[in-house]
mmCIF file of C-alpha atoms and ligand atoms in Angstrom:
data_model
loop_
_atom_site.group_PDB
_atom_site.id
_atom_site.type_symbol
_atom_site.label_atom_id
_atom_site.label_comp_id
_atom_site.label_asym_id
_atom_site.label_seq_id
_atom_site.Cartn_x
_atom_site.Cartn_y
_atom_site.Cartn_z
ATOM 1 C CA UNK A 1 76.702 128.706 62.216
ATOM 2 C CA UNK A 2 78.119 130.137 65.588
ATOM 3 C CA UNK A 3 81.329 127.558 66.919
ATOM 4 C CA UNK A 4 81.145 127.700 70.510
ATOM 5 C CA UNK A 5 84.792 127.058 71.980
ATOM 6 C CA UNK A 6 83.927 126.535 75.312
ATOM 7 C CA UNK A 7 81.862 126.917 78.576
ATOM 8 C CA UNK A 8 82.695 130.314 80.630
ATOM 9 C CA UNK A 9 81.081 131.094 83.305
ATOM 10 C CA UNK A 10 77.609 131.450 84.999
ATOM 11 C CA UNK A 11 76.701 134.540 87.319
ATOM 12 C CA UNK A 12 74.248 134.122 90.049
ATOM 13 C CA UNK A 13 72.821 136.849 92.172
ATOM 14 C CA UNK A 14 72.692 136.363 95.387
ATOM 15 C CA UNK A 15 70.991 138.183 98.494
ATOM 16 C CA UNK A 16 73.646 136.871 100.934
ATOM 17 C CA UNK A 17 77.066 136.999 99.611
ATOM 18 C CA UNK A 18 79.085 136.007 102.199
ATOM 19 C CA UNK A 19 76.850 132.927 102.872
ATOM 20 C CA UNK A 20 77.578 132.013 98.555
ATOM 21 C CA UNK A 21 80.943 132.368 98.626
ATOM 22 C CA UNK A 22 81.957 130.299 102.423
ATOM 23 C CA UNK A 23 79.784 127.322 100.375
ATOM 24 C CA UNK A 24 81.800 127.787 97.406
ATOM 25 C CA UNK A 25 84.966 127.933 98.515
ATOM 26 C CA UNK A 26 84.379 125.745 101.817
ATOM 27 C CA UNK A 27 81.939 123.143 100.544
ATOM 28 C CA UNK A 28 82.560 122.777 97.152
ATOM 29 C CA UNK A 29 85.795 123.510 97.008
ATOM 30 C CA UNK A 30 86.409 126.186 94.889
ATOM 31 C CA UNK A 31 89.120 129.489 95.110
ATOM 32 C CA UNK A 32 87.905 132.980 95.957
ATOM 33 C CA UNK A 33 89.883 134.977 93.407
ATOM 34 C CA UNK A 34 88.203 138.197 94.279
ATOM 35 C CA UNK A 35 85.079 140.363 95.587
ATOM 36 C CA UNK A 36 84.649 143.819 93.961
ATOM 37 C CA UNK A 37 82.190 146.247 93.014
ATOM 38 C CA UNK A 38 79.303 143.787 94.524
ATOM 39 C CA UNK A 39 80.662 140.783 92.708
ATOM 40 C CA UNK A 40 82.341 137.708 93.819
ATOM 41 C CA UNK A 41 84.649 135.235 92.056
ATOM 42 C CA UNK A 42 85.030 132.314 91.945
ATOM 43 C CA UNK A 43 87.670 129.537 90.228
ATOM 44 C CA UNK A 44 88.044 125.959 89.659
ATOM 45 C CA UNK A 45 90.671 125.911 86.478
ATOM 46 C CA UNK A 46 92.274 128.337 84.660
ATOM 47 C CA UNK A 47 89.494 130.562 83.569
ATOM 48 C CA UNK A 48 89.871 133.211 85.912
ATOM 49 C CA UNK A 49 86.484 132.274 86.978
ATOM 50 C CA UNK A 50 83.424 129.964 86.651
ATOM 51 C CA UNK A 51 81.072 131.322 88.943
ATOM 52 C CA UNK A 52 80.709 134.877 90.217
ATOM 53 C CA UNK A 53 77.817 136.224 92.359
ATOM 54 C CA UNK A 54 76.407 139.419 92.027
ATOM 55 C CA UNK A 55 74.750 140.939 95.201
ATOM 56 C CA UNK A 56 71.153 141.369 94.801
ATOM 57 C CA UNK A 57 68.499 138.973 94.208
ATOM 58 C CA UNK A 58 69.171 135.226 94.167
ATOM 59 C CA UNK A 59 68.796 133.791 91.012
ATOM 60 C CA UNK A 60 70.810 133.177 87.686
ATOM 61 C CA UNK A 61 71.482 135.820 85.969
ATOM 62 C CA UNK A 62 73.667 134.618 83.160
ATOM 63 C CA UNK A 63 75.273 131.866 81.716
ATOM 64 C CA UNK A 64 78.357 132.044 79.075
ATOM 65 C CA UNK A 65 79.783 130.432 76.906
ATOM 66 C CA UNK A 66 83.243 131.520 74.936
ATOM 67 C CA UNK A 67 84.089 132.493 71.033
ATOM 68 C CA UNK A 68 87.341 132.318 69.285
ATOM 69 C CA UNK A 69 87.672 135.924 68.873
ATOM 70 C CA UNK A 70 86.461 139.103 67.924
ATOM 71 C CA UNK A 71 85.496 138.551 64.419
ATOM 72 C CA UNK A 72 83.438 134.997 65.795
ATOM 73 C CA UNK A 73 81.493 137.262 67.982
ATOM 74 C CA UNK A 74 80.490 139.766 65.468
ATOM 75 C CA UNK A 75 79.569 137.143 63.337
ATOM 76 C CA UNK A 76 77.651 135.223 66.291
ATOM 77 C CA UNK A 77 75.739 138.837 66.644
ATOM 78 C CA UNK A 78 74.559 139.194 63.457
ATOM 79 C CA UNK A 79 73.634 135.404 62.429
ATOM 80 C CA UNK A 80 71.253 136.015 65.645
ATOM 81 C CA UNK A 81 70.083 139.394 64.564
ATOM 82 C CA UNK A 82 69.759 137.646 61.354
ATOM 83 C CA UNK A 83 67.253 135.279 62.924
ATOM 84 C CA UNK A 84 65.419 137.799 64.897
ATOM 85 C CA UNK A 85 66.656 136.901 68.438
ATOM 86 C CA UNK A 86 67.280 140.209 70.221
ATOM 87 C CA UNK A 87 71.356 141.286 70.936
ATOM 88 C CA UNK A 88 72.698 143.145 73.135
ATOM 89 C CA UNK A 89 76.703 144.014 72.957
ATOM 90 C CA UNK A 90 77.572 144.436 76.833
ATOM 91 C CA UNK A 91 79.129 147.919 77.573
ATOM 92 C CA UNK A 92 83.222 147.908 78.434
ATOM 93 C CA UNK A 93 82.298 148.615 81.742
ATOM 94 C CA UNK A 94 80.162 145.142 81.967
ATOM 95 C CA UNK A 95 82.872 143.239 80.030
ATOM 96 C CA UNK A 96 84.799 143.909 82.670
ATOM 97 C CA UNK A 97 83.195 142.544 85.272
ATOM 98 C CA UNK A 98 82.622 139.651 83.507
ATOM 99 C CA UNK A 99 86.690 139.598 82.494
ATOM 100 C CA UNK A 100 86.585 139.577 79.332
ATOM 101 C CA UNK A 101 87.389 141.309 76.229
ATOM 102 C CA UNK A 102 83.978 141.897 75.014
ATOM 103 C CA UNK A 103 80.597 139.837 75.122
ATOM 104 C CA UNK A 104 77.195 139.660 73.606
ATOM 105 C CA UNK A 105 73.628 138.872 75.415
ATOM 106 C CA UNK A 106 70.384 136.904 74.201
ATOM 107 C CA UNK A 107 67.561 134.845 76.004
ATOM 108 C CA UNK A 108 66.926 131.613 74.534
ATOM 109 C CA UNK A 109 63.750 130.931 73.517
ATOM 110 C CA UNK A 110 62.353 130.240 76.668
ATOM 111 C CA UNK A 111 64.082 132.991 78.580
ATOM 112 C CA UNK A 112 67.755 131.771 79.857
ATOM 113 C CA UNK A 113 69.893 134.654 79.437
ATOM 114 C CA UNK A 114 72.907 133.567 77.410
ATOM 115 C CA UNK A 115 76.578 135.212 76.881
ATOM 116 C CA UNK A 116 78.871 135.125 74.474
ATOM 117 C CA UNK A 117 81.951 136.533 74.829
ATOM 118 C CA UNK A 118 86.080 136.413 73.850
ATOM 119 C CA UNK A 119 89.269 136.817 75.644
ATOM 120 C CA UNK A 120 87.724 135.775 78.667
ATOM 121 C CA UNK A 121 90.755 136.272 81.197
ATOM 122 C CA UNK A 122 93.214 132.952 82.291
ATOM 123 C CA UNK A 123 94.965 133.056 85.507
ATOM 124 C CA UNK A 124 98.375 130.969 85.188
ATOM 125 C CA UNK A 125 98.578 130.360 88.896
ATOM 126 C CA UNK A 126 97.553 127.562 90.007
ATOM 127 C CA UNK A 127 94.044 127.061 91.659
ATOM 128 C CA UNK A 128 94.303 127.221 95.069
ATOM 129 C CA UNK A 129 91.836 125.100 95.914
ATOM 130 C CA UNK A 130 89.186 126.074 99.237
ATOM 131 C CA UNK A 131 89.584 122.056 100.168
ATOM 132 C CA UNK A 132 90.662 119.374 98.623
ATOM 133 C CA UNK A 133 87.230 118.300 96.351
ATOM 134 C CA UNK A 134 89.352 117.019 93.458
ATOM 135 C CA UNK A 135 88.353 119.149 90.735
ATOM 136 C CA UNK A 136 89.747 118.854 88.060
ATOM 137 C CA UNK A 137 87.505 121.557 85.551
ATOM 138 C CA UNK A 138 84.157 123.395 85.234
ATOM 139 C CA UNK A 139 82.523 120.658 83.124
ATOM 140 C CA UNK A 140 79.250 121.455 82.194
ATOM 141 C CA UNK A 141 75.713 123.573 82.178
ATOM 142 C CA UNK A 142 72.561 122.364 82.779
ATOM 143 C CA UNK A 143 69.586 124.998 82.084
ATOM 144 C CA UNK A 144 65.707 124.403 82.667
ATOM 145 C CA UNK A 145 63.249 124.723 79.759
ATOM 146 C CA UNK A 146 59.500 123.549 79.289
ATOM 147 C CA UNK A 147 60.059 121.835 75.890
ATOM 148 C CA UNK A 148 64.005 120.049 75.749
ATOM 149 C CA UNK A 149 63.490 119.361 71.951
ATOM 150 C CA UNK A 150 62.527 122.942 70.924
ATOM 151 C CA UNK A 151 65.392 123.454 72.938
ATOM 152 C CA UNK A 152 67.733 121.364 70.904
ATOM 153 C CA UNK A 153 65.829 122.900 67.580
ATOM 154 C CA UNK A 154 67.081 126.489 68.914
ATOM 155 C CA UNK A 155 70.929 125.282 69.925
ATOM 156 C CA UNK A 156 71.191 123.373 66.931
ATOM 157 C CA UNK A 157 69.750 125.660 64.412
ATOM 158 C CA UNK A 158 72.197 128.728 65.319
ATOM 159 C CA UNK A 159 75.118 126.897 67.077
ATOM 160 C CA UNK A 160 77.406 124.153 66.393
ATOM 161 C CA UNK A 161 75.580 121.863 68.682
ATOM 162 C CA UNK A 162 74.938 118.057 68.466
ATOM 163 C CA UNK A 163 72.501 116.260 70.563
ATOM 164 C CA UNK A 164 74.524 112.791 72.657
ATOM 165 C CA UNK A 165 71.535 111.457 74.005
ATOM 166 C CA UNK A 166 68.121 112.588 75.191
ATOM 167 C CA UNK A 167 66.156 111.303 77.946
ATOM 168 C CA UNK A 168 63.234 111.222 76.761
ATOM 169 C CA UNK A 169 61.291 115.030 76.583
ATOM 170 C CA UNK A 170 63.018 114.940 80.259
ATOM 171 C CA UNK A 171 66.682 115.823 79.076
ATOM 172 C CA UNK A 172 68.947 116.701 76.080
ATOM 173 C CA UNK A 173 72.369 116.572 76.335
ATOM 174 C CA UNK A 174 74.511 118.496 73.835
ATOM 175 C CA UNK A 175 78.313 118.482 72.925
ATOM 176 C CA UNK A 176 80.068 121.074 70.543
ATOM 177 C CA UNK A 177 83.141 119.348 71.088
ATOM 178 C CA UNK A 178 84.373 115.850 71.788
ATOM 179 C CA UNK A 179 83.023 116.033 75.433
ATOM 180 C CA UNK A 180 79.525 113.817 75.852
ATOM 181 C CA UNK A 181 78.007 117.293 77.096
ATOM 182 C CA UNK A 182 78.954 120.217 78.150
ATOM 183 C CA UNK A 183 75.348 121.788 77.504
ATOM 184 C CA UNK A 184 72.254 119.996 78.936
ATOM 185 C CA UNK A 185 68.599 121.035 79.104
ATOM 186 C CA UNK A 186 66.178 119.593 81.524
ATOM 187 C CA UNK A 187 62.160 120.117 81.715
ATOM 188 C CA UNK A 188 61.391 122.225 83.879
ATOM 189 C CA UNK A 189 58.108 124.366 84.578
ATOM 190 C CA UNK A 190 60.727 127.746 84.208
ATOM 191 C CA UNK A 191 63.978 128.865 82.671
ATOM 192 C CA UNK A 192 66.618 128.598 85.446
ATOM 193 C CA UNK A 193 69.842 126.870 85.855
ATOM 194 C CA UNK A 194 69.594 123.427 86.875
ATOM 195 C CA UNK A 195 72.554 122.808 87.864
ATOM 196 C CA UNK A 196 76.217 123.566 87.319
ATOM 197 C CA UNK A 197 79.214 120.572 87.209
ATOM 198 C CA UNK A 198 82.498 120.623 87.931
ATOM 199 C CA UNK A 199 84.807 117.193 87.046
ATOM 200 C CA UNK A 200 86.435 115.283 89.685
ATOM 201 C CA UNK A 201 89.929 113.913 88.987
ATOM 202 C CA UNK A 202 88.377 109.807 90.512
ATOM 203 C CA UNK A 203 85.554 108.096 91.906
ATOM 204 C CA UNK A 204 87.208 108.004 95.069
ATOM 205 C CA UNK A 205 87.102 111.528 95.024
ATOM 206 C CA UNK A 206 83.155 111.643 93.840
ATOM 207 C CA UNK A 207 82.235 109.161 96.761
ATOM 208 C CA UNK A 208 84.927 111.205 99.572
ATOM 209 C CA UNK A 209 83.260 114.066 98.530
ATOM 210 C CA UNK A 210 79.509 112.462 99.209
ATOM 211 C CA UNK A 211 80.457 111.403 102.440
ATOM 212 C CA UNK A 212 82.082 115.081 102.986
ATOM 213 C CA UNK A 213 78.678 116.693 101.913
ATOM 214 C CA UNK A 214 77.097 114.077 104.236
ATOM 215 C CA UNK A 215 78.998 115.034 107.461
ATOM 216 C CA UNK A 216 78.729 118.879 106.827
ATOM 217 C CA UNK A 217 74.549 118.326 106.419
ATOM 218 C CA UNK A 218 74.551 119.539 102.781
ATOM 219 C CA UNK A 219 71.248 118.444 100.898
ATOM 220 C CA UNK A 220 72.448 115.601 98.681
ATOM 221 C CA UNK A 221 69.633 115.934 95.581
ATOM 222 C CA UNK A 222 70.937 112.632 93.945
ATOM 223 C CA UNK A 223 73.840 110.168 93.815
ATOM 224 C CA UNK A 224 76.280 108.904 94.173
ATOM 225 C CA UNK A 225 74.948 107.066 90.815
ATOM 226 C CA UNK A 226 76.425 106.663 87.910
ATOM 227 C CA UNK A 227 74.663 108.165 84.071
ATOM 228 C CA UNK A 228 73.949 105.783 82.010
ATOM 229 C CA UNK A 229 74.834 108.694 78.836
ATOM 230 C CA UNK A 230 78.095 109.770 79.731
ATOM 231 C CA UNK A 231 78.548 106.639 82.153
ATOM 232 C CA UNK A 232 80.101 109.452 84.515
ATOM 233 C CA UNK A 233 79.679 108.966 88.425
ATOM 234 C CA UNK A 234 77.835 111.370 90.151
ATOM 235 C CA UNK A 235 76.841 113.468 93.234
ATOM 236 C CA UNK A 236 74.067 116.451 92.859
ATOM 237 C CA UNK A 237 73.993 118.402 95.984
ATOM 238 C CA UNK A 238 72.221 122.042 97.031
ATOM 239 C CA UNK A 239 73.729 125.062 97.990
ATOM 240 C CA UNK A 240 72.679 127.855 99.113
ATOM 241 C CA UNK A 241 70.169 130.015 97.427
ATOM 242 C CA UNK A 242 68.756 126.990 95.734
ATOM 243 C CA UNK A 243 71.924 126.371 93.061
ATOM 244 C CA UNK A 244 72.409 123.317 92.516
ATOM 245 C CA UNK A 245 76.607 121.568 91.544
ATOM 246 C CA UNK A 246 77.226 118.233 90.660
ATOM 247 C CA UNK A 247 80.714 116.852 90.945
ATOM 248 C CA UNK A 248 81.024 113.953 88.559
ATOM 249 C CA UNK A 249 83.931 111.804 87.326
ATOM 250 C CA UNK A 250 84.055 109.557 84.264
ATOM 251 C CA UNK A 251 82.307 111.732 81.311
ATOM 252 C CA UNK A 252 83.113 110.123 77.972
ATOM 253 C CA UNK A 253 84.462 111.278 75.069
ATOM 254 C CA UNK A 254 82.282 110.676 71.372
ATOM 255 C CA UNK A 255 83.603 110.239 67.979
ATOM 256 C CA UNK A 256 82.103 112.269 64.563
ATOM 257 C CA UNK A 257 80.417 108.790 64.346
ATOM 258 C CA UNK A 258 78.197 108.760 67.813
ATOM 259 C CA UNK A 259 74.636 108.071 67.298
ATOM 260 C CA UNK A 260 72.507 109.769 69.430
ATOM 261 C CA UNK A 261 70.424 107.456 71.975
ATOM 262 C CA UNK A 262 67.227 107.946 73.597
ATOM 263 C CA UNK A 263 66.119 106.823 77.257
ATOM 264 C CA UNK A 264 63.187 106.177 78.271
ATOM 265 C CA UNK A 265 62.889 108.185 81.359
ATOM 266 C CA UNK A 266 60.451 106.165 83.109
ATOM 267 C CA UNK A 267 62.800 103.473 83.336
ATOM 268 C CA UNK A 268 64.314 103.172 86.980
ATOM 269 C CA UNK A 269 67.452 103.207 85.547
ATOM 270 C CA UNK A 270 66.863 105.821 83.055
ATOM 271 C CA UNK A 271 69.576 108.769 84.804
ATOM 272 C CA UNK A 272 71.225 106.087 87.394
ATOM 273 C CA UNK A 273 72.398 103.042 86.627
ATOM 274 C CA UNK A 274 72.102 102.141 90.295
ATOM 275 C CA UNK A 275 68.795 103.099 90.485
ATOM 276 C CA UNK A 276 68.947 105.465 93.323
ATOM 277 C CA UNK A 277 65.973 108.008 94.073
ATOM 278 C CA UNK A 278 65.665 110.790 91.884
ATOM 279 C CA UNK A 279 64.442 113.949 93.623
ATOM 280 C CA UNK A 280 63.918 117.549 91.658
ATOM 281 C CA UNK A 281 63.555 120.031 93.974
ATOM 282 C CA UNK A 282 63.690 123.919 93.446
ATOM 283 C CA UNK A 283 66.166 124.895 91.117
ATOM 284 C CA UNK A 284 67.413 128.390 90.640
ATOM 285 C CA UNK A 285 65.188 130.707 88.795
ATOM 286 C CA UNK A 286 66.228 132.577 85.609
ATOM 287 C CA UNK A 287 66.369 136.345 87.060
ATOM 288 C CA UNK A 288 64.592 138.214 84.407
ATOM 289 C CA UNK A 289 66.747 141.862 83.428
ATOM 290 C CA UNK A 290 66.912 144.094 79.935
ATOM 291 C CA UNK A 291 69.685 142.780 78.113
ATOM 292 C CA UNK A 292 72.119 145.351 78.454
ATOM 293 C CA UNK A 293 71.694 149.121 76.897
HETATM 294 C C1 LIG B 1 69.727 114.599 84.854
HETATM 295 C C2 LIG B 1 70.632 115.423 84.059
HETATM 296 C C3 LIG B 1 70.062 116.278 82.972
HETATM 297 C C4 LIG B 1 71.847 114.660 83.566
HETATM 298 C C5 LIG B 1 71.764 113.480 82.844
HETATM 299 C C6 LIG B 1 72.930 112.830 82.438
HETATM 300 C C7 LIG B 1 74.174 113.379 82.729
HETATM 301 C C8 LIG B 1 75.417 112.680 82.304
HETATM 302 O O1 LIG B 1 75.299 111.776 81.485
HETATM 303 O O2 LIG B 1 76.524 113.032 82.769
HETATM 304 C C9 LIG B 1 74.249 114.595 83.449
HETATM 305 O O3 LIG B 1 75.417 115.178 83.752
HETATM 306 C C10 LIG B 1 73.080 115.223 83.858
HETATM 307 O O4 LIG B 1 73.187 116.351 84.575
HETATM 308 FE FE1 FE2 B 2 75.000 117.207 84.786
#
């Protein structure tokens, strides 16, 4: 069984750089830590970042999660092997760009590319945030897949992964630790990234921020509402480049006791409580690459 510690980052390509970053660090908030060798940082806690974009072409490229240490990740590698996924061990060279000590790479079964790595890099300063959003962490990942419960078969067969709640064949979401979810998977036709969270410290700060996104003319995708599964208030909203962040505030914490639920998502009130319209649009695409030589 591989123990994910925590979510690390997700890297995005991007064909305009400049236009990826001024929305990250102007719209959602976030601090520009650095831009080198094509790549550009981004933070939101102490990891020294959550998001970095790659020039080239838009689309996710990656999405990581974090080991304990070396030893976890060798282990990780082989249990996979083991089960005849394919593994690549990134090169130092890639490892750091990705700040880290050293990382592996997979596609799940439908073709998200997946990292695992250790030592990914803390900064101790802190986050000098691009406004004043109100985030408090990177909280969670959301991928797309066509089938959410041979999703959950995959994550739970290899990982240490329990389902909170599904929606239905719509949505699983998945904890590893006491967090409601810090790994969701959504139907969708493609792999891709659905969309990436970051927590906001109150609801005053979820509903400021709406009527921020509002003012500037962002695309607001859904929300303010509030989940019924983690009972966390939300806003989803569209960047550029088609990658989609939701700030949300209020995600609950389960006990080794939490029975899983199940939503029936043609219920009006099956993802908001307050019933507001629930529009999908393009999500970012799962860029397609070798796993690393
Ligand atoms: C609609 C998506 C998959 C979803 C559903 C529920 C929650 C939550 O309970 O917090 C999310 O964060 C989601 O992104
Ligand atoms: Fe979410």
């Amino acid at each position: 069984m591989i123990t994910l510690h925590d979510i690390a980052y997700v890297r995005s390509g991007t064909a305009d750089a400049k236009a990826a970053a001024a929305f990250a660090v102007d719209v959602v908030g976030m601090e520009l830590v650095a831009q080198e060798d094509g790549v550009t940082y981004l933070r939101a806690d102490k990891r020294h970042h959550c998001l970095a974009f790659e020039e080239g072409e838009a689309g996710v490229l990656a999405s990581a999660f974090s080991l304990k240490g070396p030893d976890e990740l060798e282990a990780a590698e082989k249990e996979l092997q083991a089960a005849g996924v394919e593994v690549a061990r990134g090169t130092p060279k890639q490892a750091r760009s990705r700040r880290v000590e050293d990382f592996i790479a997979f596609d799940d079964p439908f073709g998200n590319r997946v990292e695992l790595v250790h030592g990914q890099v803390q900064l101790a300063r802190p986050v000098h945030f691009g406004r004043p959003a109100g985030i408090t962490e990177f909280g969670h990942i959301c991928f797309d897949a066509p089938d959410v419960k041979e999703a959950y078969a995959f994550w739970s067969a290899h990982f240490n992964i329990k389902v909170s709640d599904w929606i239905g064949d719509w949505a699983c979401l998945m904890r590893f630790d006491p967090v409601h979810h810090k790994l969701a998977v959504f139907r969708g036709s493609e792999p891709g990234l659905c969309h990436i969270n970051f927590q906001v410290d109150s609801l005053d700060d979820v509903m400021r921020n709406w009527r921020f996104l509002q003012a500037k003319g962002v695309e607001i995708e859904m929300g303010p509402g509030r989940h019924p599964q983690s009972t966390a208030i939300f806003v989803y909203f569209k960047g550029p480049e088609g990658l989609t962040y939701e700030y949300s505030y209020g995600v609950r914490n389960l006990g080794d006791d939490w029975v899983p639920r199940v939503f029936d998502p043609t219920e009006p009130d099956a993802i908001d409580m307050w019933h507001g319209p629930i529009q999908r649009t393009q999500t970012q695409p799962q860029l397609r690459r070798p796993l690393p030589a």
